[in-house]
PDB file of C-alpha atoms in Angstrom:
ATOM      1  CA  UNK A  29       0.000   0.000   0.000  1.00  0.00           C
ATOM      2  CA  UNK A  30       1.201   3.476  -0.870  1.00  0.00           C
ATOM      3  CA  UNK A  31       0.141   6.659   0.893  1.00  0.00           C
ATOM      4  CA  UNK A  32      -0.512   9.672  -1.328  1.00  0.00           C
ATOM      5  CA  UNK A  33      -1.519  13.248  -0.688  1.00  0.00           C
ATOM      6  CA  UNK A  34      -4.036  14.134  -3.428  1.00  0.00           C
ATOM      7  CA  UNK A  35      -3.637  17.595  -4.936  1.00  0.00           C
ATOM      8  CA  UNK A  36      -5.640  20.195  -3.095  1.00  0.00           C
ATOM      9  CA  UNK A  37      -6.365  17.920  -0.133  1.00  0.00           C
ATOM     10  CA  UNK A  38      -4.697  17.949   3.243  1.00  0.00           C
ATOM     11  CA  UNK A  39      -5.564  14.374   4.231  1.00  0.00           C
ATOM     12  CA  UNK A  40      -3.394  11.454   3.213  1.00  0.00           C
ATOM     13  CA  UNK A  41      -5.122   8.665   1.362  1.00  0.00           C
ATOM     14  CA  UNK A  42      -4.178   5.033   0.857  1.00  0.00           C
ATOM     15  CA  UNK A  43      -3.716   3.917  -2.736  1.00  0.00           C
ATOM     16  CA  UNK A  44      -3.217   0.429  -4.110  1.00  0.00           C
ATOM     17  CA  UNK A  45      -0.687   0.216  -6.909  1.00  0.00           C
ATOM     18  CA  UNK A  46       0.319  -2.511  -9.310  1.00  0.00           C
ATOM     19  CA  UNK A  47       4.002  -2.900 -10.064  1.00  0.00           C
ATOM     20  CA  UNK A  48       4.588  -4.885 -13.220  1.00  0.00           C
ATOM     21  CA  UNK A  49       7.416  -7.364 -13.505  1.00  0.00           C
ATOM     22  CA  UNK A  50       9.893  -6.124 -16.139  1.00  0.00           C
ATOM     23  CA  UNK A  51      10.374  -9.640 -17.505  1.00  0.00           C
ATOM     24  CA  UNK A  52       6.638  -9.872 -18.262  1.00  0.00           C
ATOM     25  CA  UNK A  53       6.190  -6.489 -19.942  1.00  0.00           C
ATOM     26  CA  UNK A  54       5.358  -6.622 -23.644  1.00  0.00           C
ATOM     27  CA  UNK A  55       6.547  -3.516 -25.519  1.00  0.00           C
ATOM     28  CA  UNK A  56       3.780  -3.485 -28.100  1.00  0.00           C
ATOM     29  CA  UNK A  57       1.037  -4.290 -25.611  1.00  0.00           C
ATOM     30  CA  UNK A  58      -1.841  -1.864 -25.211  1.00  0.00           C
ATOM     31  CA  UNK A  59      -4.662  -2.000 -22.687  1.00  0.00           C
ATOM     32  CA  UNK A  60      -7.875  -3.330 -24.150  1.00  0.00           C
ATOM     33  CA  UNK A  61     -11.144  -1.401 -24.026  1.00  0.00           C
ATOM     34  CA  UNK A  62     -12.552  -3.491 -21.147  1.00  0.00           C
ATOM     35  CA  UNK A  63      -9.529  -2.658 -18.978  1.00  0.00           C
ATOM     36  CA  UNK A  64      -9.694   1.033 -19.868  1.00  0.00           C
ATOM     37  CA  UNK A  65     -13.400   1.094 -19.025  1.00  0.00           C
ATOM     38  CA  UNK A  66     -12.579  -0.473 -15.655  1.00  0.00           C
ATOM     39  CA  UNK A  67     -10.011   2.277 -15.027  1.00  0.00           C
ATOM     40  CA  UNK A  68     -12.512   5.001 -15.972  1.00  0.00           C
ATOM     41  CA  UNK A  69     -15.236   3.464 -13.765  1.00  0.00           C
ATOM     42  CA  UNK A  70     -12.814   3.277 -10.849  1.00  0.00           C
ATOM     43  CA  UNK A  71     -11.744   6.874 -11.384  1.00  0.00           C
ATOM     44  CA  UNK A  72     -15.376   7.994 -11.308  1.00  0.00           C
ATOM     45  CA  UNK A  73     -16.203   5.836  -8.291  1.00  0.00           C
ATOM     46  CA  UNK A  74     -13.328   7.415  -6.377  1.00  0.00           C
ATOM     47  CA  UNK A  75     -14.443  10.865  -7.509  1.00  0.00           C
ATOM     48  CA  UNK A  76     -11.256  11.747  -9.344  1.00  0.00           C
ATOM     49  CA  UNK A  77     -11.422  15.084 -11.156  1.00  0.00           C
ATOM     50  CA  UNK A  78     -13.564  14.915 -14.294  1.00  0.00           C
ATOM     51  CA  UNK A  79     -10.804  16.481 -16.422  1.00  0.00           C
ATOM     52  CA  UNK A  80      -8.514  13.592 -15.428  1.00  0.00           C
ATOM     53  CA  UNK A  81     -11.194  11.015 -16.273  1.00  0.00           C
ATOM     54  CA  UNK A  82     -11.702  12.751 -19.632  1.00  0.00           C
ATOM     55  CA  UNK A  83      -7.927  12.642 -20.215  1.00  0.00           C
ATOM     56  CA  UNK A  84      -7.941   8.863 -19.646  1.00  0.00           C
ATOM     57  CA  UNK A  85     -10.757   8.469 -22.181  1.00  0.00           C
ATOM     58  CA  UNK A  86      -8.993  10.693 -24.729  1.00  0.00           C
ATOM     59  CA  UNK A  87      -5.706   8.866 -24.211  1.00  0.00           C
ATOM     60  CA  UNK A  88      -7.469   5.567 -24.830  1.00  0.00           C
ATOM     61  CA  UNK A  89      -9.058   6.940 -28.006  1.00  0.00           C
ATOM     62  CA  UNK A  90      -5.689   8.278 -29.227  1.00  0.00           C
ATOM     63  CA  UNK A  91      -4.035   4.917 -28.646  1.00  0.00           C
ATOM     64  CA  UNK A  92      -6.861   3.129 -30.451  1.00  0.00           C
ATOM     65  CA  UNK A  93      -6.367   5.457 -33.439  1.00  0.00           C
ATOM     66  CA  UNK A  94      -2.609   4.720 -33.375  1.00  0.00           C
ATOM     67  CA  UNK A  95      -3.399   1.020 -33.336  1.00  0.00           C
ATOM     68  CA  UNK A  96      -5.621   1.391 -36.424  1.00  0.00           C
ATOM     69  CA  UNK A  97      -2.905   3.314 -38.269  1.00  0.00           C
ATOM     70  CA  UNK A  98      -0.223   0.748 -37.391  1.00  0.00           C
ATOM     71  CA  UNK A  99      -2.332  -2.181 -38.571  1.00  0.00           C
ATOM     72  CA  UNK A 100      -3.577  -0.652 -41.801  1.00  0.00           C
ATOM     73  CA  UNK A 101      -1.264  -0.972 -44.836  1.00  0.00           C
ATOM     74  CA  UNK A 102      -2.334   2.453 -46.140  1.00  0.00           C
ATOM     75  CA  UNK A 103      -1.865   4.185 -42.793  1.00  0.00           C
ATOM     76  CA  UNK A 104      -5.590   4.976 -42.638  1.00  0.00           C
ATOM     77  CA  UNK A 105      -8.286   3.355 -40.525  1.00  0.00           C
ATOM     78  CA  UNK A 106      -8.088  -0.413 -40.531  1.00  0.00           C
ATOM     79  CA  UNK A 107     -10.989  -2.732 -41.183  1.00  0.00           C
ATOM     80  CA  UNK A 108     -12.579  -4.462 -38.203  1.00  0.00           C
ATOM     81  CA  UNK A 109     -10.901  -7.756 -39.042  1.00  0.00           C
ATOM     82  CA  UNK A 110      -7.454  -6.171 -38.850  1.00  0.00           C
ATOM     83  CA  UNK A 111      -8.161  -4.639 -35.453  1.00  0.00           C
ATOM     84  CA  UNK A 112      -9.594  -7.783 -33.891  1.00  0.00           C
TER      85      UNK A 112
END
């Protein structure tokens, strides 16, 4: 458990963190939409600032766009088969 002091708050708050094992990290790996939705739901449940929650959503959308570009031979949006 890690103790953090959230911005603008005087009280310390406990935070659970996940530390990945370097040997198990995959460079090209991206979080899937179900995991990102879980993160967003947790952020809302814990009343994180809405601009931060929006940033998570936008970041996820940006990464999804990058994924489409990487998988499409023309550099444009990929078909659904390529993405899946």
